[in-house]
Amino acid sequence: MSILPEPGTGAGAGALRDFRAGFHQCLTARSDALFELTDAVLCSSGPVVSLPGLSLTGVFTRGHGALYDALSAGRIDADRF
């Protein structure tokens, strides 16, 4: 699942879509929340100074409890990554 609209014909859009899909497949537990958390970190307007603040970004559609759950129980398959 992607939070971005379908990419157009712009150069690199396909590569970005493929990277995001591949990254999502590396997330083995709490994958959707971890994926949104990654987007929140990348889309924040400045340095991340608090974890609850990430849950207030527009791309993180879950509550702050899901953020902590993703960090404590989420898993990344490092070999696949």
mmCIF file with all atom_site columns, C-alpha atoms in Angstrom:
data_model
loop_
_atom_site.group_PDB
_atom_site.id
_atom_site.type_symbol
_atom_site.label_atom_id
_atom_site.label_alt_id
_atom_site.label_comp_id
_atom_site.label_asym_id
_atom_site.label_entity_id
_atom_site.label_seq_id
_atom_site.pdbx_PDB_ins_code
_atom_site.Cartn_x
_atom_site.Cartn_y
_atom_site.Cartn_z
_atom_site.occupancy
_atom_site.B_iso_or_equiv
_atom_site.pdbx_formal_charge
_atom_site.auth_seq_id
_atom_site.auth_comp_id
_atom_site.auth_asym_id
_atom_site.auth_atom_id
_atom_site.pdbx_PDB_model_num
ATOM 1  C CA . MET A 1 1  ? 0.000  0.000   0.000   1.00 0.00 ? 1  MET A CA 1
ATOM 2  C CA . SER A 1 2  ? 1.390  3.371   -0.925  1.00 0.00 ? 2  SER A CA 1
ATOM 3  C CA . ILE A 1 3  ? 0.432  6.770   0.381   1.00 0.00 ? 3  ILE A CA 1
ATOM 4  C CA . LEU A 1 4  ? 1.581  8.400   -2.837  1.00 0.00 ? 4  LEU A CA 1
ATOM 5  C CA . PRO A 1 5  ? -0.623 8.763   -5.883  1.00 0.00 ? 5  PRO A CA 1
ATOM 6  C CA . GLU A 1 6  ? 0.164  6.638   -8.890  1.00 0.00 ? 6  GLU A CA 1
ATOM 7  C CA . PRO A 1 7  ? 3.368  7.937   -10.436 1.00 0.00 ? 7  PRO A CA 1
ATOM 8  C CA . GLY A 1 8  ? 3.231  9.652   -13.773 1.00 0.00 ? 8  GLY A CA 1
ATOM 9  C CA . THR A 1 9  ? 5.600  9.178   -16.636 1.00 0.00 ? 9  THR A CA 1
ATOM 10 C CA . GLY A 1 10 ? 8.331  11.302  -14.993 1.00 0.00 ? 10 GLY A CA 1
ATOM 11 C CA . ALA A 1 11 ? 11.859 9.951   -14.954 1.00 0.00 ? 11 ALA A CA 1
ATOM 12 C CA . GLY A 1 12 ? 12.618 7.944   -11.843 1.00 0.00 ? 12 GLY A CA 1
ATOM 13 C CA . ALA A 1 13 ? 9.009  7.510   -10.741 1.00 0.00 ? 13 ALA A CA 1
ATOM 14 C CA . GLY A 1 14 ? 9.076  3.821   -11.621 1.00 0.00 ? 14 GLY A CA 1
ATOM 15 C CA . ALA A 1 15 ? 12.350 3.315   -9.786  1.00 0.00 ? 15 ALA A CA 1
ATOM 16 C CA . LEU A 1 16 ? 10.959 5.028   -6.689  1.00 0.00 ? 16 LEU A CA 1
ATOM 17 C CA . ARG A 1 17 ? 7.792  2.927   -6.831  1.00 0.00 ? 17 ARG A CA 1
ATOM 18 C CA . ASP A 1 18 ? 9.869  -0.253  -7.147  1.00 0.00 ? 18 ASP A CA 1
ATOM 19 C CA . PHE A 1 19 ? 12.137 0.778   -4.256  1.00 0.00 ? 19 PHE A CA 1
ATOM 20 C CA . ARG A 1 20 ? 9.164  1.506   -2.008  1.00 0.00 ? 20 ARG A CA 1
ATOM 21 C CA . ALA A 1 21 ? 7.536  -1.828  -2.883  1.00 0.00 ? 21 ALA A CA 1
ATOM 22 C CA . GLY A 1 22 ? 10.798 -3.677  -2.227  1.00 0.00 ? 22 GLY A CA 1
ATOM 23 C CA . PHE A 1 23 ? 11.318 -1.883  1.072   1.00 0.00 ? 23 PHE A CA 1
ATOM 24 C CA . HIS A 1 24 ? 7.779  -2.724  2.184   1.00 0.00 ? 24 HIS A CA 1
ATOM 25 C CA . GLN A 1 25 ? 8.475  -6.403  1.474   1.00 0.00 ? 25 GLN A CA 1
ATOM 26 C CA . CYS A 1 26 ? 11.472 -6.257  3.849   1.00 0.00 ? 26 CYS A CA 1
ATOM 27 C CA . LEU A 1 27 ? 9.197  -5.317  6.733   1.00 0.00 ? 27 LEU A CA 1
ATOM 28 C CA . THR A 1 28 ? 7.992  -8.560  8.290   1.00 0.00 ? 28 THR A CA 1
ATOM 29 C CA . ALA A 1 29 ? 6.042  -7.449  11.377  1.00 0.00 ? 29 ALA A CA 1
ATOM 30 C CA . ARG A 1 30 ? 3.946  -4.296  11.787  1.00 0.00 ? 30 ARG A CA 1
ATOM 31 C CA . SER A 1 31 ? 4.908  -3.583  8.192   1.00 0.00 ? 31 SER A CA 1
ATOM 32 C CA . ASP A 1 32 ? 2.307  -0.942  7.386   1.00 0.00 ? 32 ASP A CA 1
ATOM 33 C CA . ALA A 1 33 ? 2.997  1.062   10.544  1.00 0.00 ? 33 ALA A CA 1
ATOM 34 C CA . LEU A 1 34 ? 6.770  0.859   10.026  1.00 0.00 ? 34 LEU A CA 1
ATOM 35 C CA . PHE A 1 35 ? 6.342  1.922   6.411   1.00 0.00 ? 35 PHE A CA 1
ATOM 36 C CA . GLU A 1 36 ? 4.283  4.936   7.437   1.00 0.00 ? 36 GLU A CA 1
ATOM 37 C CA . LEU A 1 37 ? 6.798  5.722   10.165  1.00 0.00 ? 37 LEU A CA 1
ATOM 38 C CA . THR A 1 38 ? 9.580  5.745   7.568   1.00 0.00 ? 38 THR A CA 1
ATOM 39 C CA . ASP A 1 39 ? 7.526  8.106   5.413   1.00 0.00 ? 39 ASP A CA 1
ATOM 40 C CA . ALA A 1 40 ? 6.910  10.332  8.435   1.00 0.00 ? 40 ALA A CA 1
ATOM 41 C CA . VAL A 1 41 ? 10.642 10.590  9.153   1.00 0.00 ? 41 VAL A CA 1
ATOM 42 C CA . LEU A 1 42 ? 11.428 11.362  5.526   1.00 0.00 ? 42 LEU A CA 1
ATOM 43 C CA . CYS A 1 43 ? 8.584  13.865  5.120   1.00 0.00 ? 43 CYS A CA 1
ATOM 44 C CA . SER A 1 44 ? 9.036  15.776  8.371   1.00 0.00 ? 44 SER A CA 1
ATOM 45 C CA . SER A 1 45 ? 9.865  19.418  7.814   1.00 0.00 ? 45 SER A CA 1
ATOM 46 C CA . GLY A 1 46 ? 12.841 19.474  10.154  1.00 0.00 ? 46 GLY A CA 1
ATOM 47 C CA . PRO A 1 47 ? 14.780 17.328  12.576  1.00 0.00 ? 47 PRO A CA 1
ATOM 48 C CA . VAL A 1 48 ? 12.792 14.732  14.479  1.00 0.00 ? 48 VAL A CA 1
ATOM 49 C CA . VAL A 1 49 ? 12.801 15.840  18.102  1.00 0.00 ? 49 VAL A CA 1
ATOM 50 C CA . SER A 1 50 ? 10.137 13.516  19.507  1.00 0.00 ? 50 SER A CA 1
ATOM 51 C CA . LEU A 1 51 ? 8.496  10.260  18.546  1.00 0.00 ? 51 LEU A CA 1
ATOM 52 C CA . PRO A 1 52 ? 4.950  11.431  19.310  1.00 0.00 ? 52 PRO A CA 1
ATOM 53 C CA . GLY A 1 53 ? 5.584  14.365  16.977  1.00 0.00 ? 53 GLY A CA 1
ATOM 54 C CA . LEU A 1 54 ? 6.024  11.931  14.101  1.00 0.00 ? 54 LEU A CA 1
ATOM 55 C CA . SER A 1 55 ? 2.501  10.671  14.656  1.00 0.00 ? 55 SER A CA 1
ATOM 56 C CA . LEU A 1 56 ? 1.254  14.196  13.901  1.00 0.00 ? 56 LEU A CA 1
ATOM 57 C CA . THR A 1 57 ? 2.681  14.286  10.384  1.00 0.00 ? 57 THR A CA 1
ATOM 58 C CA . GLY A 1 58 ? 0.177  13.980  7.575   1.00 0.00 ? 58 GLY A CA 1
ATOM 59 C CA . VAL A 1 59 ? 1.632  10.734  6.234   1.00 0.00 ? 59 VAL A CA 1
ATOM 60 C CA . PHE A 1 60 ? 1.352  8.833   9.530   1.00 0.00 ? 60 PHE A CA 1
ATOM 61 C CA . THR A 1 61 ? -2.332 7.970   9.620   1.00 0.00 ? 61 THR A CA 1
ATOM 62 C CA . ARG A 1 62 ? -2.263 5.990   12.857  1.00 0.00 ? 62 ARG A CA 1
ATOM 63 C CA . GLY A 1 63 ? -2.230 7.048   16.479  1.00 0.00 ? 63 GLY A CA 1
ATOM 64 C CA . HIS A 1 64 ? 0.927  7.476   18.516  1.00 0.00 ? 64 HIS A CA 1
ATOM 65 C CA . GLY A 1 65 ? 0.341  4.078   20.145  1.00 0.00 ? 65 GLY A CA 1
ATOM 66 C CA . ALA A 1 66 ? 0.832  2.390   16.775  1.00 0.00 ? 66 ALA A CA 1
ATOM 67 C CA . LEU A 1 67 ? 4.119  4.245   16.412  1.00 0.00 ? 67 LEU A CA 1
ATOM 68 C CA . TYR A 1 68 ? 5.469  2.766   19.651  1.00 0.00 ? 68 TYR A CA 1
ATOM 69 C CA . ASP A 1 69 ? 4.066  -0.657  18.762  1.00 0.00 ? 69 ASP A CA 1
ATOM 70 C CA . ALA A 1 70 ? 5.815  -0.560  15.387  1.00 0.00 ? 70 ALA A CA 1
ATOM 71 C CA . LEU A 1 71 ? 9.109  0.343   17.038  1.00 0.00 ? 71 LEU A CA 1
ATOM 72 C CA . SER A 1 72 ? 8.863  -2.320  19.732  1.00 0.00 ? 72 SER A CA 1
ATOM 73 C CA . ALA A 1 73 ? 7.328  -5.202  17.785  1.00 0.00 ? 73 ALA A CA 1
ATOM 74 C CA . GLY A 1 74 ? 8.077  -4.351  14.155  1.00 0.00 ? 74 GLY A CA 1
ATOM 75 C CA . ARG A 1 75 ? 10.707 -6.342  12.311  1.00 0.00 ? 75 ARG A CA 1
ATOM 76 C CA . ILE A 1 76 ? 12.876 -5.819  9.244   1.00 0.00 ? 76 ILE A CA 1
ATOM 77 C CA . ASP A 1 77 ? 14.342 -8.745  7.331   1.00 0.00 ? 77 ASP A CA 1
ATOM 78 C CA . ALA A 1 78 ? 17.926 -7.484  7.145   1.00 0.00 ? 78 ALA A CA 1
ATOM 79 C CA . ASP A 1 79 ? 19.023 -10.125 4.635   1.00 0.00 ? 79 ASP A CA 1
ATOM 80 C CA . ARG A 1 80 ? 16.219 -9.222  2.262   1.00 0.00 ? 80 ARG A CA 1
ATOM 81 C CA . PHE A 1 81 ? 16.900 -5.505  2.760   1.00 0.00 ? 81 PHE A CA 1
#
